[in-house]
Amino acid sequence: MIRWKVFLPVFIVVALSLWFCIYRIDFWLKAAFENAISAVTGTKTDITYLRVSFRNSSLIIKKLEIASSKEEFKNALEFSDIVIDFQSLPLLEKRFVVDDFSIKGITWGGPRRKSGFLPPQPKDDKPSWFSEWADEAVSKVKSEFGELPVAKLADFRVPTNVDEVLTTLNLESEKALRAALVSAQESKTEWTRTISELKDVSEYREMFSQVQRAASSSPQTPAEILDKVKVIQTSISFFENEKKKADQLLNQTQAEWKKLQATYKMAVDSIEEDYKRAKEVVSLDQFDLKNLSRLMFGSQWMDRVELVLQYHAMIRHYLALMKPKEESKVEVRQRAKGRDIIFVSPKRKPAFVLAHSGFSVTGLESNNANTVSQTYELELKDLNSNPRLFGKPTEVDLDLRFKNWVMGEAKLDMFWDYTGSPLKDRYKLEANRIEASNWPVGIPKIFPVKMAGGVANSSSLLSFVDDEMKWTNRVNFVDISWDFREVPRIGFVIPAISEVLQKIKDFFVEFEILRKQGNFDFIVRSDLDDKMQKALMEVIEEKWKAFQAKLKLAIEEKVAKYRREALAEIGRYKKDVLGKVEEKKKLAENYQKQAEARFKEVQNLAEKKKKELQNKVKKEAGDKLKDITKQAPKIKLPF
Amino acid sequence: MIVGLSPFFAWHNLVIFLLVFLLRVNLSMFFMATAFFAIIGFFMDPLFDRLGYFLLVELDVARSLWIWIASAPILPFFRLNNTVVMGSLALSLITYFPVFVVAIWAIGQYRKHWKEKIKDSKFMKWFKATKLYGLYEKYQNFQEKWENLV
C-alpha cells in the first residue's frame, strides 16, 4: 500500500523544504518587519541584521533605521540593538510569548547612505483606522478659527476724525432733544388755545364793575337790596366758576410741564448714552481680547490634536479590532477569503504576549557609542494582541532624560483597558524644560511672533472611555523672551500687543478638549489674556484720552442747539401757559374775594336797613298804639 | 476533492499531498480531480463561508472542540477557525463517501463502455501527438527507471 520507494525522496524533499524555510525565515521576517514599519511610518525602514535563533529562543535585530519623511538622507530614528527573548513552545500554538525585550542605543536624526523616500504610492483615501469623528470635530474647530476677527487686529487704527465716528453713530440724543423741542412747542400751542377759552380779563373787570356799582349806592327799598344781592351773587358764582376752571387747567398744564421736563431730562441723559456708544465704537472689545491666547496658541495646538487623535484611532484599531460585547463569545474578523472566528474563552490565550519587560535605552549622539545624550527607561506590562482573551489591561511607562536637547525630561504613562466594555485608555505625559523656541505660537501673517528663549513645562492627561474624551494640557512658560522680527508693524493693535507682550515673561496656557455625547469642545485658558487685556487697555486709554474728550465735546456741541431750544421752549411754556393760567386763577380769586367782600357790605347794609325799618315800623306801631290808647274810652271796672 | 475544494495553501492540503505521494494513489487522477474540484470550489466559496460560520459559531455543541483545536499545539496553523477552510473541509468530508462510491461505479462504467472508444477517438490521437503528452511519457519512463533503481 505504501510506496516505500517514494518515502525517502519525499522525506528528503520535506526536510530540505523545512531547512530552507528555517534558513530563509530571517530574510522573510526582515522583509516583513521592514514592510510593516514602513506601512505605519510611510517612510523607508532598513534592518541591517536580523537573526532568529530557535535554539536560544531569541530574535536579534541590529541597526533598525526608520527614515525621515522630510529629509531624504536622514533617519528619523535609529536603534542599535533590539533583542527579543521568546518562548518556543507557544509558537506551536501559533502564539508569540515574549519573555524579555530590550533595546540598546537610540539615535535621532542620524545620516543615512541611501535615500529614505519610498517610491510614490497611490494614496489611499483614508486608512482603515481613520477616525471620522476626530476628523469632523477638528475640521469644525478649525473652521471656527477662520471666523475669529483676526484681520481686524491688523486693520484697526486709532480714529482721528470725530465727525466720522458721529456720522456712523447717528446720535440718539440729537433726535431726543429735537423731539423734546417739538413736544414743548406743540404743548404750548395746544394749551394756549385752551387758555383762550377762559373769559377775558375785561369780562372780569366788567363783572366786577357791576359788583362795585351794586355796592356803591345804598339801597332804599328791600327790592333794591334784593336786586343788588342778586347782582353780586351772580358775579361771585362767575368768579368762582372761572377760578375752578383756571384751577383745573393749572393742574393739567402743570402735569404737561412735568412731562416736558421728563422728556427733556431723558434727552439730556441720552447724550451720555451716545458718548458711551461712541466709546464702544472705538474700543477694543470688538476684538474679544479674551480669546487672544486661543488665537496665538490654539490653531497650532489643533494640528497636534488631530495627529494624536488619529494615532489613537490607529492604536484602538489594532488593539481592539472588534468592540467587545459582554454577551458575545466569539469575535469575527473579516479576511480576504472568509472570516476568522476567534473564540473568547477562559482557556484561550492571545497570539502575542509580553507579560512584563523593563529596560533602559541610551541615546547616542551622532551615532557615537561613547557619547550618550539621552536615556530612556521603558517598562512594558501585559502587552498583548487580544486584551479580551488576556483579561488584563496593558501599561507602558516611559521615562526620558535628555542632555543638550530640546527637552530636559519627560515621563509618559500609558494605560489601555480593552478587556471589556467600555473601552478605556489613558495617557499621561509630563515634559519639563522644553525649549520654548520649539513651541508653535503666533497668528500666521497677522502676528507671527515666536518665542526666542525660555522654557516650557507641560503636563497632559488624555483619557478615553469609549468615544468620550477628555484632554487637559497645561503648559507653564517661564522666563520667555519674544521674537518680534517677523511681526509687521501695521495698524494700532499689533504694535500695542507686541509692546505689552514684550513685558510678559511668565504665563500659562491650558488647553482642554472634551468630547461628550457627540459634542466636541475646545477650550483655551490662559492668564496671558487677563494680563494682555489689562495692559492693552492702559495703553489704549492713554492714547485715546484726548480723542475721547474731543468726542464728548463734539457730541455736546452737536446737540447744544436743540438742547438750548428745547430748554427755551419749555421755559416759554412755563411762562406763557402756566403763567397765564396762574394769573387768571389769581385774578378770578381776587375778584371773587372782592365781590364777596362787597356782598358782605351789601348784606350788612341790608341788615342795617332792615333793622332801621324794623325800628321805624316798631316806633310807628308804638306811637299808633299810644294814640289808640289815648283815644280809647276809659272804663272803670266795678271791682 | 478535499485539496480542490479548500483554499490551496491550507495546511491540511500539505498533509494530503504527503499522503498522496506516500500511498499508492493515481497521481494523474489526483491532479485532474484537484483541478476539477478547484473550479467548483471557486464558485462555492460563499456556501463554504456560510457553512463554516454555522459550524464554528452557531453549532454550540461543537464549540468546545473548536476551542480545543484553537488552543492545542500545531493545530492552530491549520486555520480551521476560518469559515471558508472549515466549510470546504467539512463539505468535502461529508461528501467524501458518496463521491467515492459514485467514482468507483463511474470508473467501472468507463472501463466497460467508454475506455476503448475514447482511446480510439480522434481527440485522444491528437492529444497523444501533443508535446504535453510527450512530456508525460518521459516522466512515466523516468518514474519506471527510478522505481527499478530504488
XYZ file of N, CA and C in Angstrom, chain A residues 421-527:
321
model
N -16.108 46.068 28.197
C -16.818 47.258 27.722
C -17.144 48.150 28.923
N -16.962 49.471 28.903
C -16.473 50.257 27.782
C -14.937 50.192 27.644
N -14.458 50.558 26.482
C -13.017 50.606 26.252
C -12.458 51.836 26.961
N -11.388 51.614 27.714
C -10.808 52.754 28.444
C -9.336 52.876 28.103
N -8.877 54.060 27.913
C -7.438 54.265 27.821
C -7.050 55.641 28.354
N -5.816 55.730 28.817
C -5.365 56.945 29.496
C -3.898 57.188 29.137
N -3.584 58.427 28.863
C -2.206 58.787 28.508
C -1.822 59.998 29.362
N -0.760 59.861 30.107
C -0.340 60.959 30.972
C 1.094 61.321 30.607
N 1.279 62.561 30.300
C 2.627 62.995 29.890
C 3.042 64.218 30.698
N 4.234 64.127 31.244
C 4.802 65.304 31.905
C 6.149 65.581 31.266
N 6.269 66.724 30.680
C 7.527 67.073 30.000
C 8.045 68.371 30.595
N 9.295 68.359 31.004
C 9.861 69.550 31.632
C 11.053 70.070 30.843
N 11.282 71.341 31.063
C 12.415 72.048 30.425
C 12.395 71.888 28.885
N 11.224 72.093 28.318
C 11.134 72.087 26.849
C 11.592 73.469 26.399
N 12.426 73.506 25.395
C 12.856 74.820 24.885
C 11.652 75.521 24.269
N 11.323 76.669 24.819
C 10.102 77.365 24.372
C 10.171 77.748 22.893
N 11.401 77.891 22.376
C 11.535 78.284 20.962
C 10.947 77.221 20.031
N 10.782 75.987 20.539
C 10.202 74.929 19.713
C 8.684 74.878 19.808
N 8.137 75.706 20.682
C 6.690 75.659 20.869
C 6.008 76.538 19.814
N 5.098 75.961 19.047
C 4.461 76.769 17.996
C 3.543 77.838 18.585
N 3.667 79.029 18.085
C 2.876 80.153 18.600
C 2.683 81.172 17.473
N 1.752 82.076 17.662
C 1.578 83.179 16.710
C 0.380 83.021 15.806
N 0.011 84.144 15.194
C -1.101 84.145 14.245
C -0.480 84.364 12.859
N -0.575 83.369 11.979
C 0.103 83.500 10.680
C -0.251 84.806 9.967
N 0.741 85.425 9.384
C 0.653 86.671 8.617
C 0.348 87.895 9.479
N -0.619 87.772 10.373
C -1.042 88.931 11.157
C -0.078 89.194 12.312
N 0.221 88.118 13.060
C 1.059 88.287 14.249
C 1.991 87.074 14.402
N 2.968 86.916 13.470
C 3.833 85.730 13.513
C 4.955 85.839 14.546
N 4.554 85.961 15.779
C 5.536 86.093 16.857
C 6.163 84.717 17.163
N 7.356 84.732 17.715
C 7.999 83.479 18.110
C 8.561 83.638 19.513
N 8.810 82.509 20.148
C 9.459 82.588 21.448
C 10.950 82.305 21.217
N 11.771 83.263 21.582
C 13.207 83.118 21.299
C 13.902 82.369 22.419
N 13.463 82.552 23.640
C 14.124 81.910 24.771
C 13.127 81.552 25.846
N 13.619 80.865 26.881
C 12.752 80.460 27.974
C 12.403 78.989 27.865
N 11.738 78.495 28.897
C 11.380 77.072 28.895
C 9.885 76.895 29.140
N 9.423 75.719 28.738
C 8.018 75.374 28.958
C 7.959 74.055 29.706
N 7.101 73.990 30.727
C 6.867 72.740 31.447
C 5.422 72.335 31.191
N 5.253 71.134 30.695
C 3.918 70.747 30.248
C 3.430 69.502 30.979
N 2.172 69.493 31.356
C 1.576 68.268 31.889
C 0.270 68.029 31.147
N 0.092 66.796 30.746
C -1.021 66.487 29.862
C -1.695 65.196 30.300
N -3.003 65.196 30.314
C -3.749 63.979 30.651
C -4.847 63.787 29.617
N -4.737 62.684 28.916
C -5.730 62.370 27.884
C -6.399 61.067 28.270
N -7.707 61.097 28.424
C -8.387 59.859 28.797
C -9.609 59.632 27.907
N -9.830 58.385 27.614
C -10.951 57.978 26.767
C -11.791 56.934 27.500
N -13.079 57.081 27.382
C -13.992 55.996 27.781
C -14.889 55.809 26.565
N -14.672 54.720 25.872
C -15.260 54.530 24.533
C -14.890 55.740 23.668
N -15.893 56.435 23.130
C -15.553 57.592 22.288
C -15.630 58.911 23.044
N -15.927 58.858 24.338
C -15.950 60.076 25.143
C -14.494 60.403 25.512
N -14.160 61.670 25.406
C -12.750 62.010 25.578
C -12.586 63.257 26.449
N -11.537 63.281 27.238
C -11.177 64.495 27.973
C -9.666 64.644 27.893
N -9.247 65.763 27.445
C -7.805 66.004 27.311
C -7.497 67.371 27.915
N -6.753 67.338 28.998
C -6.341 68.591 29.628
C -4.836 68.709 29.509
N -4.419 69.831 29.025
C -2.993 70.046 28.837
C -2.619 71.429 29.354
N -1.743 71.458 30.341
C -1.340 72.749 30.894
C 0.151 72.959 30.626
N 0.447 74.121 30.119
C 1.845 74.437 29.815
C 2.211 75.720 30.579
N 3.236 75.605 31.409
C 3.730 76.785 32.125
C 4.972 77.299 31.403
N 4.878 78.516 30.928
C 6.024 79.112 30.243
C 6.781 79.991 31.246
N 8.079 79.798 31.290
C 8.894 80.516 32.283
C 10.012 81.277 31.576
N 10.154 82.530 32.004
C 11.266 83.366 31.546
C 11.339 83.464 30.004
N 10.221 83.780 29.430
C 10.118 83.797 27.961
C 10.646 85.126 27.401
N 11.437 85.016 26.343
C 11.794 86.227 25.587
C 11.187 86.070 24.194
N 10.633 87.142 23.701
C 9.849 87.073 22.463
C 10.663 87.579 21.263
N 10.310 87.038 20.128
C 10.971 87.447 18.886
C 9.913 88.068 17.969
N 10.024 89.399 17.795
C 9.010 90.109 17.004
C 9.525 90.479 15.609
N 10.640 89.876 15.208
C 11.270 90.308 13.952
C 10.357 90.157 12.734
N 9.524 89.126 12.764
C 8.667 88.909 11.592
C 7.287 89.547 11.737
N 7.066 90.188 12.873
C 5.744 90.782 13.109
C 5.635 92.103 12.352
N 4.655 92.243 11.480
C 4.526 93.504 10.729
C 4.047 94.640 11.633
N 4.636 95.830 11.433
C 4.242 96.982 12.267
C 3.065 97.686 11.595
N 1.960 96.998 11.544
C 0.790 97.603 10.878
C -0.307 97.852 11.897
N -1.091 98.885 11.596
C -2.234 99.200 12.442
C -1.823 99.686 13.812
N -2.751 99.618 14.709
C -2.512 100.110 16.058
C -2.405 98.966 17.064
N -3.267 97.953 16.850
C -3.366 96.893 17.847
C -2.114 96.008 17.869
N -1.637 95.627 16.687
C -0.486 94.707 16.625
C 0.729 95.304 17.355
N 1.127 96.542 17.050
C 2.256 97.099 17.808
C 1.961 97.198 19.311
N 0.693 97.493 19.629
C 0.340 97.591 21.053
C 0.487 96.241 21.736
N 0.026 95.175 21.045
C 0.154 93.820 21.620
C 1.637 93.469 21.776
N 2.413 93.782 20.756
C 3.855 93.493 20.817
C 4.470 94.190 22.022
N 4.093 95.450 22.179
C 4.640 96.258 23.276
C 4.318 95.626 24.630
N 3.087 95.140 24.740
C 2.643 94.549 26.012
C 3.302 93.181 26.218
N 3.303 92.383 25.140
C 3.817 91.012 25.229
C 5.293 90.987 25.630
N 6.005 92.005 25.195
C 7.430 92.091 25.483
C 7.701 92.064 26.995
N 6.722 92.574 27.739
C 6.921 92.671 29.198
C 6.501 91.383 29.914
N 5.761 90.502 29.204
C 5.263 89.283 29.860
C 6.278 88.152 29.713
N 6.762 87.701 30.859
C 7.799 86.654 30.849
C 7.226 85.293 31.260
N 6.351 85.308 32.250
C 5.815 84.045 32.772
C 4.308 84.012 32.581
N 3.818 82.920 32.088
C 2.368 82.753 31.928
C 2.062 81.273 31.725
N 0.792 80.953 31.767
C 0.411 79.556 31.481
C -0.652 79.532 30.390
N -0.709 78.428 29.700
C -1.776 78.202 28.713
C -2.349 76.820 29.004
N -3.654 76.741 29.076
C -4.297 75.454 29.337
C -5.244 75.130 28.195
N -5.061 73.981 27.624
C -5.942 73.534 26.547
C -6.832 72.431 27.104
N -8.086 72.540 26.854
C -8.978 71.455 27.279
C -9.833 71.052 26.091
N -9.798 69.774 25.829
C -10.582 69.260 24.702
C -11.529 68.203 25.245
N -12.784 68.390 24.979
C -13.786 67.475 25.517
C -14.632 66.908 24.390
N -14.926 65.645 24.505
C -15.912 65.073 23.599
C -16.901 64.311 24.463
N -18.113 64.831 24.511
C -19.132 64.216 25.355
C -20.429 64.182 24.570
N -21.045 63.041 24.551
C -22.312 62.836 23.835
C -22.265 63.419 22.418
N -21.162 63.177 21.771
C -21.041 63.587 20.366
C -20.623 65.029 20.169
N -20.606 65.827 21.260
C -20.199 67.226 21.111
C -18.708 67.384 21.380
N -18.087 68.248 20.632
C -16.649 68.452 20.739
C -16.384 69.903 21.150
N -15.676 70.072 22.258
C -15.372 71.427 22.729
C -13.869 71.606 22.816
N -13.441 72.769 22.406
C -12.007 73.094 22.508
C -11.899 74.403 23.298
N -11.329 74.304 24.490
C -11.266 75.472 25.369
C -9.793 75.824 25.601
N -9.495 77.093 25.507
C -8.132 77.542 25.804
C -8.228 78.551 26.947
N -7.465 78.282 28.009
C -7.441 79.214 29.129
C -6.006 79.691 29.321
N -5.889 80.949 29.728
C -4.537 81.452 29.967
C -4.599 82.727 30.780
N -3.608 82.907 31.659
C -3.548 84.180 32.372
C -2.963 85.265 31.466
